[in-house]
XYZ file of C-alpha atoms in Angstrom:
292
model
C 33.324 92.755 22.345
C 35.465 89.694 21.704
C 34.086 86.283 22.607
C 36.399 83.291 23.018
C 34.608 80.017 22.295
C 36.954 78.111 24.584
C 36.213 80.552 27.402
C 32.492 80.467 26.635
C 32.495 76.692 27.031
C 33.677 77.076 30.628
C 30.131 78.292 31.341
C 27.968 76.937 28.534
C 28.538 74.608 25.584
C 26.068 75.415 22.792
C 27.096 72.172 21.045
C 26.756 73.829 17.654
C 29.137 74.100 14.704
C 30.725 77.538 14.515
C 28.811 78.557 11.378
C 25.533 77.482 12.955
C 26.253 79.410 16.145
C 27.068 82.537 14.136
C 23.803 82.137 12.222
C 21.815 81.736 15.434
C 23.450 84.827 16.912
C 22.718 86.919 13.828
C 19.104 85.730 13.723
C 18.764 86.774 17.373
C 19.952 90.293 16.512
C 23.641 90.025 17.400
C 26.002 91.306 14.730
C 29.129 89.159 14.363
C 31.675 91.479 12.771
C 34.667 89.178 12.567
C 35.855 85.639 13.328
C 39.520 84.852 14.062
C 41.443 81.736 14.999
C 43.761 82.131 17.997
C 45.749 78.911 18.380
C 43.150 76.247 19.183
C 40.550 78.862 19.994
C 37.990 80.671 17.832
C 37.264 84.291 18.703
C 34.162 86.175 17.609
C 33.980 89.950 17.570
C 30.458 91.143 18.232
C 28.937 94.596 17.971
C 27.341 95.407 21.329
C 24.830 98.241 21.207
C 25.047 101.001 23.856
C 21.855 99.807 25.548
C 23.370 96.394 26.330
C 26.346 97.010 28.656
C 25.341 93.778 30.415
C 26.788 91.915 27.426
C 30.236 93.489 27.533
C 31.505 90.347 29.260
C 31.729 86.616 28.696
C 29.058 85.683 31.235
C 26.598 88.158 29.760
C 27.074 86.650 26.322
C 26.856 83.143 27.800
C 23.466 84.061 29.207
C 22.285 85.303 25.806
C 23.545 82.178 24.048
C 21.848 80.103 26.727
C 18.555 81.784 25.861
C 19.129 81.208 22.137
C 20.088 77.533 22.487
C 17.995 76.594 25.562
C 21.177 75.542 27.375
C 21.858 76.180 31.054
C 24.686 78.502 32.064
C 27.107 77.221 34.694
C 28.240 80.213 36.741
C 31.524 80.204 38.685
C 31.288 79.708 42.424
C 32.148 82.931 44.232
C 32.817 83.432 47.931
C 30.898 86.203 49.666
C 33.702 88.172 51.332
C 32.279 90.563 53.923
C 33.484 93.964 55.047
C 35.757 93.687 58.060
C 35.714 95.526 61.372
C 39.165 96.925 60.680
C 38.518 99.475 57.929
C 40.711 100.754 55.136
C 40.805 104.542 55.097
C 38.641 105.520 52.121
C 37.270 109.028 51.536
C 34.816 109.790 48.724
C 34.535 113.558 48.432
C 31.425 113.584 46.216
C 29.026 110.637 46.189
C 27.747 111.697 42.746
C 31.214 111.086 41.313
C 31.642 107.683 42.951
C 28.575 105.843 44.232
C 30.473 102.787 45.429
C 34.066 101.900 46.274
C 35.224 98.558 47.605
C 38.812 98.317 48.804
C 40.204 94.887 49.658
C 43.677 94.421 51.132
C 45.417 91.097 50.547
C 48.735 90.647 52.318
C 51.818 88.464 51.839
C 51.206 87.881 48.147
C 53.658 86.210 45.795
C 53.361 87.977 42.451
C 54.466 85.853 39.522
C 53.354 84.442 36.186
C 49.730 83.605 35.564
C 48.477 80.037 35.273
C 47.521 78.941 31.768
C 43.841 78.912 32.774
C 43.962 82.718 33.034
C 46.763 83.610 30.635
C 45.304 81.762 27.639
C 41.855 83.237 28.182
C 42.917 86.897 28.243
C 45.512 86.552 25.487
C 42.866 85.118 23.167
C 41.047 88.440 23.574
C 44.168 90.459 22.764
C 45.196 91.324 26.343
C 48.876 90.909 27.156
C 49.758 88.846 30.212
C 51.674 90.892 32.813
C 51.536 89.031 36.132
C 49.031 86.877 37.960
C 47.791 89.797 40.094
C 47.233 92.115 37.125
C 45.959 89.377 34.819
C 43.303 88.409 37.354
C 41.829 91.910 37.199
C 41.658 91.673 33.399
C 40.244 88.160 33.575
C 37.439 89.262 35.917
C 36.795 92.384 33.832
C 36.214 90.286 30.721
C 34.326 87.579 32.606
C 31.909 89.762 34.627
C 32.174 93.238 33.091
C 33.404 94.869 36.314
C 36.569 96.987 35.947
C 39.157 96.435 38.686
C 42.651 97.535 39.625
C 45.380 96.385 41.984
C 47.658 98.858 43.761
C 50.838 98.084 45.664
C 49.380 98.876 49.084
C 52.747 99.722 50.621
C 53.263 102.504 48.048
C 50.032 104.296 48.996
C 51.200 107.198 51.165
C 49.351 107.207 54.466
C 47.530 104.015 53.551
C 44.490 106.141 52.607
C 42.428 106.200 49.404
C 40.792 109.509 48.449
C 38.361 109.669 45.517
C 38.284 113.320 44.446
C 38.536 115.746 41.565
C 42.039 116.634 40.449
C 43.462 119.992 41.432
C 44.562 122.472 38.787
C 48.167 121.780 37.862
C 48.319 118.238 39.216
C 50.040 115.639 37.064
C 50.395 111.871 36.991
C 52.603 109.433 35.106
C 50.275 106.644 34.024
C 51.166 102.986 33.503
C 51.992 103.658 29.841
C 54.825 105.964 30.969
C 53.136 109.184 29.818
C 52.921 112.215 32.090
C 49.394 113.604 31.974
C 48.168 117.005 33.133
C 44.987 116.975 35.196
C 42.278 119.498 36.082
C 39.155 119.646 38.277
C 36.955 118.089 35.573
C 38.848 114.800 35.992
C 38.104 112.299 38.754
C 41.157 110.745 40.342
C 42.171 108.271 43.010
C 44.699 109.858 45.360
C 46.599 109.056 48.507
C 47.431 111.679 51.126
C 49.905 113.496 48.856
C 49.340 112.797 45.144
C 47.169 111.297 42.407
C 47.737 107.559 42.038
C 45.168 106.814 39.317
C 42.824 108.466 36.860
C 39.497 107.001 37.924
C 38.108 104.528 35.419
C 40.898 105.093 32.908
C 44.391 104.144 34.007
C 46.522 103.946 37.120
C 49.819 105.567 37.892
C 53.332 104.122 37.797
C 54.020 105.101 41.408
C 51.748 102.396 42.877
C 52.199 99.742 40.178
C 52.185 96.108 41.285
C 55.499 94.383 40.528
C 57.247 91.130 41.368
C 58.454 92.817 44.567
C 54.940 93.669 45.769
C 53.987 92.021 49.056
C 50.638 93.633 49.858
C 47.852 94.470 47.390
C 44.878 96.806 47.486
C 42.170 95.612 45.105
C 39.857 98.364 43.858
C 36.327 97.729 42.586
C 34.189 100.814 42.074
C 31.269 102.531 40.381
C 32.182 105.897 38.855
C 29.964 108.452 37.140
C 29.776 107.466 33.479
C 29.725 111.064 32.198
C 32.890 111.997 34.100
C 34.753 108.987 32.713
C 33.633 109.724 29.158
C 34.708 113.368 29.362
C 38.068 112.529 30.918
C 38.719 109.897 28.266
C 38.124 112.403 25.487
C 40.078 115.203 27.134
C 43.132 113.022 27.788
C 42.882 110.987 24.600
C 43.022 107.887 26.756
C 40.830 104.807 26.437
C 40.959 101.413 28.099
C 38.833 98.300 28.423
C 37.746 99.655 31.796
C 36.757 103.102 30.527
C 34.785 101.523 27.684
C 32.578 99.822 30.269
C 32.408 102.699 32.740
C 31.257 104.996 29.923
C 28.302 102.676 29.364
C 27.553 102.384 33.082
C 28.632 99.311 35.018
C 26.160 97.570 37.319
C 26.073 98.883 40.897
C 25.688 95.398 42.406
C 28.309 93.969 40.062
C 30.943 96.009 41.893
C 30.713 93.503 44.747
C 30.513 90.479 42.453
C 33.703 91.541 40.682
C 35.496 92.255 43.956
C 34.578 88.844 45.353
C 35.530 86.961 42.186
C 38.908 88.706 41.961
C 39.558 88.185 45.674
C 38.954 84.454 45.293
C 41.435 84.230 42.417
C 44.052 86.432 44.084
C 43.933 84.323 47.237
C 44.240 81.148 45.179
C 47.037 82.128 42.828
C 49.137 84.684 44.731
C 48.890 82.684 47.990
C 48.076 85.857 49.891
C 45.827 86.235 52.917
C 42.734 88.414 53.112
C 43.498 91.202 55.584
C 40.625 93.659 55.410
C 37.807 95.019 53.228
C 35.850 98.263 53.230
C 32.698 98.754 51.131
C 31.404 102.327 50.876
C 28.117 102.679 48.992
C 26.113 105.831 48.362
C 23.313 104.513 46.172
C 20.458 102.012 46.587
C 20.711 98.596 44.969
C 18.010 99.205 42.401
C 19.160 97.759 39.117
C 21.172 94.671 38.321
C 21.908 94.859 34.617
C 24.579 92.186 34.663
C 24.340 88.644 35.910
C 23.487 87.403 39.343
C 26.136 84.835 40.251
């Protein structure tokens, strides 16, 4: 997990020299594997053990550093966007595969370049800037630990999202331009006619958000960690999202991530919130990330 000191200071300023901060982290049991300079930023690379998925994000690490330094964390203000009466068509065929799926439609967006406040943060962590809509999903992923994706809503055939297992012989061309063969062991996101994403791993080219996109569907979900791990190995495909899904994302954090991304999409793409549907199949028992 990479930690940008400039980004960290948006939430907490330990007010310590870099060497001292590294020492404090190591003494608290956090292994700092590498330190790089990225422009005017310093980036730590920390080893996060499998039992601490709550620290695979900037806010999680800010909380830990707050405990080490006795400093208070300043969390971002997030709007509580509610589900609307007008529902998006979402079908989850097996609740064990997907315990929660939040779909948010934002209309009349203007997709363009990201503001420096987002672009500089993700690029410091080695993530290429693509567009404001896509960059916001990566920003929120690294900030909160919740994987997200944006689809071009107008390219979803029938306007319906189906979370299901792939059928034997189905294929999808993913965002990296590679055609991938699917089978029933792999969880996918589909519309009425075809796969449009490999759940938790990567989305397809057919519904990619571009500069011509006018309406966006924001996905925030909780997928079965074992399914994502197996699919990743079978397809030889890994992503920042799959890395977190494999370690189990927080059930309640699905909503936090959706709300945070919605706030930023409304602010920077100038779109308007049209509708939201939240389908949950599990109780809100554990919150392993951060309450914001």
